[in-house]
Short mmCIF file of C-alpha atoms and ligand atoms in Angstrom, two decimals:
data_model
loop_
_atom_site.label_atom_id
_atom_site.label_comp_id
_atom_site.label_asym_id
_atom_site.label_seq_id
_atom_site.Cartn_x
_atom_site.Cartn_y
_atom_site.Cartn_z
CA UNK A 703 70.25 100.28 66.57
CA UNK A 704 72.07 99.33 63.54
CA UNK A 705 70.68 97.83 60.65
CA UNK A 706 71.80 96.92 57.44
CA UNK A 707 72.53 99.96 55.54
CA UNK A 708 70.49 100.25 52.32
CA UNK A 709 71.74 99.79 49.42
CA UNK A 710 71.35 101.38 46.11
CA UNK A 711 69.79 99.61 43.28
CA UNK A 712 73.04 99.91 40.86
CA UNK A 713 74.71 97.74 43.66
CA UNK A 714 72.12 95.32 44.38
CA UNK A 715 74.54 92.43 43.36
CA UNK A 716 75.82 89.67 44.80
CA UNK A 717 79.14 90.44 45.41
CA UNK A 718 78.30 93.42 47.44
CA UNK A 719 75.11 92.30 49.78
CA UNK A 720 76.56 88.86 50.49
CA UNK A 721 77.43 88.04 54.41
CA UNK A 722 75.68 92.11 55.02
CA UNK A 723 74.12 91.23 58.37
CA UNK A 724 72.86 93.89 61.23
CA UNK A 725 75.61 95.02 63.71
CA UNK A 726 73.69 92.93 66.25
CA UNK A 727 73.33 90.02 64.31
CA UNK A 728 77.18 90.17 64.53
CA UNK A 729 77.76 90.32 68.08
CA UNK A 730 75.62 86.69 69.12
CA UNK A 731 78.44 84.81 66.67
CA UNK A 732 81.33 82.66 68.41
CA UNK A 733 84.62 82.09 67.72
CA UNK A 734 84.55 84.90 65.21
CA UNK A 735 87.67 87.12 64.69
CA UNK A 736 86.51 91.04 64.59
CA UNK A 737 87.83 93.78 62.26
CA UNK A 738 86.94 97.07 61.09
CA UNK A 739 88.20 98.90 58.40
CA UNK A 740 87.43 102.74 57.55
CA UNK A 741 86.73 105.18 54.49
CA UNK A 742 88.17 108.48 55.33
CA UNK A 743 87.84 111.06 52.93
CA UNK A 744 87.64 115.04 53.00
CA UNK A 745 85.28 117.00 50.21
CA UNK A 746 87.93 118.74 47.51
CA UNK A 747 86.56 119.76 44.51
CA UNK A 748 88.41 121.19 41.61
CA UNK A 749 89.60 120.05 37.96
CA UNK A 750 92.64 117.97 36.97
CA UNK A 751 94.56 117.70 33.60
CA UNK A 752 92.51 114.11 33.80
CA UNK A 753 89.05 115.16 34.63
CA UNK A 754 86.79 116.47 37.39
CA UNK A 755 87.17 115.70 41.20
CA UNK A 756 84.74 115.92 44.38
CA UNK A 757 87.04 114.51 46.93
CA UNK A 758 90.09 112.85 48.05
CA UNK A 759 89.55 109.33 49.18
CA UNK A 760 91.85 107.15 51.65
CA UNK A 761 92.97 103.59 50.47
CA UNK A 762 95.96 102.21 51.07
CA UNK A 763 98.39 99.50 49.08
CA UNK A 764 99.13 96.44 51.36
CA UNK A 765 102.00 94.61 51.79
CA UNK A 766 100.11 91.58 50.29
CA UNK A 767 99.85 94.02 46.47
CA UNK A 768 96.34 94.32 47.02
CA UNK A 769 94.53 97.79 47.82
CA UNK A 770 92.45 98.07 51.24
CA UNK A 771 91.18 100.42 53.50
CA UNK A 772 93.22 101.27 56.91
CA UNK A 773 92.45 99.30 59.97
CA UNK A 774 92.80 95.47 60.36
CA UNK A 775 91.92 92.95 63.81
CA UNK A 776 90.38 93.75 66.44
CA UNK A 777 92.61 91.79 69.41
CA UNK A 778 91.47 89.73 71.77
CA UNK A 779 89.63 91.26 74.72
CA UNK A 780 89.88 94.44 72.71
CA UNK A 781 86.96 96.67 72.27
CA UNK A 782 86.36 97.27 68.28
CA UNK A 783 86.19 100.69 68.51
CA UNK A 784 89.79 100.45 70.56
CA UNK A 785 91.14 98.12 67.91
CA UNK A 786 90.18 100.19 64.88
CA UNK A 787 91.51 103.47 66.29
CA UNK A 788 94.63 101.71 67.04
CA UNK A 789 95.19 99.94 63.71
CA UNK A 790 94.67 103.49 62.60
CA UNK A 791 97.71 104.61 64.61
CA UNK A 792 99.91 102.25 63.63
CA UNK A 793 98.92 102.43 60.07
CA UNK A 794 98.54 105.95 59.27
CA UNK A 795 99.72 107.92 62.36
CA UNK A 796 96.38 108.53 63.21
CA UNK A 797 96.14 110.30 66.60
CA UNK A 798 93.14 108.48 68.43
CA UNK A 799 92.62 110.75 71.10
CA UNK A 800 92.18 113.99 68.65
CA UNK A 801 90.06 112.10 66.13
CA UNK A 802 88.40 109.06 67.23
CA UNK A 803 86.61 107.50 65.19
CA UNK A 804 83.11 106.63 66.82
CA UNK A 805 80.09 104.96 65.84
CA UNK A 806 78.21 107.96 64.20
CA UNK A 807 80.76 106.81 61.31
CA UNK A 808 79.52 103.68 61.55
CA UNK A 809 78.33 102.04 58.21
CA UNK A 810 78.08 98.15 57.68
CA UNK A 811 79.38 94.37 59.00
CA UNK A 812 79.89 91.26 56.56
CA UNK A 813 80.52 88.25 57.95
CA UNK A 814 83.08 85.90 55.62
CA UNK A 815 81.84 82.22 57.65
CA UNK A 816 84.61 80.30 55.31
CA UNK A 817 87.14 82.70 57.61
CA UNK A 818 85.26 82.83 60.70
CA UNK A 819 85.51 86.56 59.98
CA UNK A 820 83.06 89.94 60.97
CA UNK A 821 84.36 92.89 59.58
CA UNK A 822 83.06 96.17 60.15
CA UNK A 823 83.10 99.06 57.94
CA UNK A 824 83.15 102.71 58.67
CA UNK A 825 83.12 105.91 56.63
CA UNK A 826 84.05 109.08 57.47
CA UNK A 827 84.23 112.06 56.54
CA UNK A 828 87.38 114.59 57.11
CA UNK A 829 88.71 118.28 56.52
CA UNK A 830 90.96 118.41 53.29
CA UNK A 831 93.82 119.40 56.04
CA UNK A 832 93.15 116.38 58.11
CA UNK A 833 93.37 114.10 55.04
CA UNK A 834 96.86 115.71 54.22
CA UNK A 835 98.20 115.58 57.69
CA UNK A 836 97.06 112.06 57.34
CA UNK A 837 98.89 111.63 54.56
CA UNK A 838 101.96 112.71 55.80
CA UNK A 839 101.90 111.06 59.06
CA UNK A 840 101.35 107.76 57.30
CA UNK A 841 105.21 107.79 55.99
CA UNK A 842 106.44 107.90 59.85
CA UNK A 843 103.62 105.33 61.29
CA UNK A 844 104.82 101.76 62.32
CA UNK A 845 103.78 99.95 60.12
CA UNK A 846 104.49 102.02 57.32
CA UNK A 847 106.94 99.88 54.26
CA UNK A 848 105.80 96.72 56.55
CA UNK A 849 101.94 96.48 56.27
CA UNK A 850 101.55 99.37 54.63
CA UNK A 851 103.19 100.22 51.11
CA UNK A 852 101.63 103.31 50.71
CA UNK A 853 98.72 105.52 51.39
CA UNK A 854 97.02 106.42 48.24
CA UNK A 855 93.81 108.75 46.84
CA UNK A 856 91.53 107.17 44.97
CA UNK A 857 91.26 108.15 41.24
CA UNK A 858 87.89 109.46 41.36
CA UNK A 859 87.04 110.54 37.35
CA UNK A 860 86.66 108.68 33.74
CA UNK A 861 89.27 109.78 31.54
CA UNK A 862 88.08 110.30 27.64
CA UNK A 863 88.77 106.79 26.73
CA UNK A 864 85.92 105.73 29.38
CA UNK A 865 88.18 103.25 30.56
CA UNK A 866 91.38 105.05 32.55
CA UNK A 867 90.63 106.64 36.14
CA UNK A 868 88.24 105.20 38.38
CA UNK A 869 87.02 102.18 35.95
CA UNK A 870 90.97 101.22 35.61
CA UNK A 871 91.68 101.72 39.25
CA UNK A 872 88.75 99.45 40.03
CA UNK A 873 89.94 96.18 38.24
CA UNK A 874 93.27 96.23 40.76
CA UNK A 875 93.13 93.64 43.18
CA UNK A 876 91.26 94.08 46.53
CA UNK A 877 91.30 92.99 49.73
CA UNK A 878 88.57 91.35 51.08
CA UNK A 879 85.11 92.97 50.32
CA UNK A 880 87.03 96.63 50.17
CA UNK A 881 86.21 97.29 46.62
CA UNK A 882 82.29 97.04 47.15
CA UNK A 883 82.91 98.97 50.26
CA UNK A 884 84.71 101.60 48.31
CA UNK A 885 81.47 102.44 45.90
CA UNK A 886 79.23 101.76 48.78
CA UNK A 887 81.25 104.88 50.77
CA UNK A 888 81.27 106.91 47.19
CA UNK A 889 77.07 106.13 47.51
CA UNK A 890 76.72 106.98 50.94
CA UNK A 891 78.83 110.01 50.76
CA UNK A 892 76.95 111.52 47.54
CA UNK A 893 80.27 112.00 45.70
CA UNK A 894 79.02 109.90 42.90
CA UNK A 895 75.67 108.84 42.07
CA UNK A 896 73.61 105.71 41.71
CA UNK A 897 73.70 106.83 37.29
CA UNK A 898 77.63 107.34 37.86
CA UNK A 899 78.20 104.24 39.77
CA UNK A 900 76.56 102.11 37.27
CA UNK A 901 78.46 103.51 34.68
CA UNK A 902 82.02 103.33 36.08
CA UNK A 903 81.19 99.47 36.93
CA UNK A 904 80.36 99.05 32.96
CA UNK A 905 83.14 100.91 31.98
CA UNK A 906 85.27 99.23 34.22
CA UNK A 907 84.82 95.50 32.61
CA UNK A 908 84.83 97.76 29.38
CA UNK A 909 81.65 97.47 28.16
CA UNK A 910 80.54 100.27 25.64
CA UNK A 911 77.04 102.13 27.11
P1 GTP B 341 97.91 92.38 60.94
O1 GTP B 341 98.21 93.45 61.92
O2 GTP B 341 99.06 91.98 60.08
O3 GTP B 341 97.20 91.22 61.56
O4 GTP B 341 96.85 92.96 59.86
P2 GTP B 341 95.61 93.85 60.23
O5 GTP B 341 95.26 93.64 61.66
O6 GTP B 341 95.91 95.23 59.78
O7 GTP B 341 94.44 93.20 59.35
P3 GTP B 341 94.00 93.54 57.87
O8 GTP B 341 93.85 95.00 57.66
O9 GTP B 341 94.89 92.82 56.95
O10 GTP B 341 92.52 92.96 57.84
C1 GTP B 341 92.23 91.61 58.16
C2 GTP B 341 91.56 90.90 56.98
O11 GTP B 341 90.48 91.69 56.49
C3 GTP B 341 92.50 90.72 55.82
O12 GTP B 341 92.99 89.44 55.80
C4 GTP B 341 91.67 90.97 54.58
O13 GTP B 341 91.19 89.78 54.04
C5 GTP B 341 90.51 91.75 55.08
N1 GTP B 341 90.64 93.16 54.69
C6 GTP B 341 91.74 93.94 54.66
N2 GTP B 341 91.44 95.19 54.30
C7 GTP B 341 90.10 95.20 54.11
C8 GTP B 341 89.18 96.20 53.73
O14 GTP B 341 89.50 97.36 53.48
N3 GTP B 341 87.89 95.82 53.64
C9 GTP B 341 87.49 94.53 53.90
N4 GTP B 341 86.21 94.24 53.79
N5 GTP B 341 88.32 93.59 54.25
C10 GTP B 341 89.60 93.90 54.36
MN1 MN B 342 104.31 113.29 34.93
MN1 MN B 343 97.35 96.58 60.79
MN1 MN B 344 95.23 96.55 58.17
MN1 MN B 345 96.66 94.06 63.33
MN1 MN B 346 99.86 94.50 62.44
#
C-alpha cells in the first residue's frame, strides 16, 4: 500500500501537492505514459570554503538546459521498475543488477493530465563510494553529451549573502515537478529541515527574513 506521502507544512503549496495522487490511484488511468525519476544521494558531511554540507545529492543537466533527476519513460509493455533501472543505465551507468532500485525507495506519483503523464518519484539513499562510482560511470553511459549534459551535486548550503548556494541553485530551470521533488527528498531524507526549507525558499525569491 502506497499512499500519498505526507508532506511537511513549509511545502504545503500548490506547486508541490498538485496532481500527488496514491500509487494505486495511478495504475486505474488509460492512455497514460509512465515515468519515474530518482533522488540518489549518499550522507557526506564535512565543511566547504562555502559553507556546511550533509550530503551529496544526484541531479543531472538535460540536454533541454533544464536540471532533472535521472530516469525518464517507462516503454511500452515495460514494467516501471524495469524502465527506471534501465533509464538509469543508460543515463548514469548504473548497473541494475548490483543496485536495483526497488520499491522500498519508493516515494510519490503526480499525474500532469494536460500531458497524459504519471510520473513516479523515488529516493534513495547511497554509500558516498557508490555516489562517486556513479559519478564516474555517468561520463561513459549512452546517453551521456546526448540526454545527459552532465551529472551534477546539488549545492546544499546558504552562502553569507543568503542568496548564493542552494537558494541560487533553486531559481535554475527545472524539469517537470523535479524541483519540488528535490526539497521533498531533502525533507524525507532529514538533511534539511522543515525551519531550513522554509528559509532557503524565502531566500531563494530573495526575500529578507
Ligand atoms: P527520452 O529517452 O529522450 O524519451 O527521455 P527520458 O525517457 O529520459 O524522459 P525524461 O527523463 O525526459 O522524462 C520524461 C518527462 O518527465 C520530461 O518530458 C519532463 O517533463 C519530465 N521530467 C524529466 N525529469 C524529471 C524529474 O526529475 N522530475 C519530474 N517530476 N519530471 C521530470
Ligand atoms: Mn576556482
Ligand atoms: Mn533517458
Ligand atoms: Mn531522463
Ligand atoms: Mn527514455
Ligand atoms: Mn532516451
Amino acid at each position: 500500500d502506497f499512499p500519498i506521502p505526507e508532506i511537511p507544512s513549509c511545502l504545503q503549496l500548490r506547486t508541490v501537492t498538485k496532481g500527488l495522487i496514491p500509487l494505486a490511484e495511478s495504475k486505474k488511468l488509460d492512455n497514460y505514459r509512465m515515468g519515474a525519476h530518482v533522488c540518489l544521494w549518499a550522507r557526506q558531511e564535512g565543511r566547504s570554503m562555502f559553507g556546511e554540507y550533509r550530503a551529496a545529492v544526484m541531479m543531472q543537466l538535460r540536454f533541454d538546459g533544464t536540471f532533472g533527476f535521472p530516469g525518464g519513460l517507462v516503454d511500452k509493455g515495460e514494467d516501471m521498475m524495469e524502465g527506471l533501472n534501465r533509464e538509469l543505465m543508460e543515463e548514469i551507468g548504473w548497473d541494475p543488477s548490483a543496485h536495483p532500485v526497488t520499491w522500498s525507495d519508493y516515494y510519490s506519483t503526480q499525474v500532469a493530465g494536460d500531458r497524459k503523464l504519471v510520473l513516479h518519484f523515488f529516493i534513495k539513499e547511497v554509500t558516498l563510494e557508490q555516489f562517486i562510482a556513479l559519478e564516474k560511470s555517468c561520463l561513459q553511459s549512452r546517453d551521456y553529451g546526448k540526454e545527459v549534459m552532465g551529472s551534477i551535486r546539488v549545492p546544499l548550503y546558504t552562502m553569507d549573502n543568503m542568496y548564493n548556494g542552494l537558494p541560487a541553485f533553486l531559481n535554475n530551470k527545472f524539469a517537470g515537478t523535479s524541483k519540488q521533488q528535490l526539497l521533498l527528498a531533502l525533507h524525507h531524507s532529514k538533511l534539511l529541515t522543515e525551519h531550513e526549507i522554509s528559509d532557503v525558499i524565502l531566500k531563494s525569491q530573495n526575500l529578507k527574513l
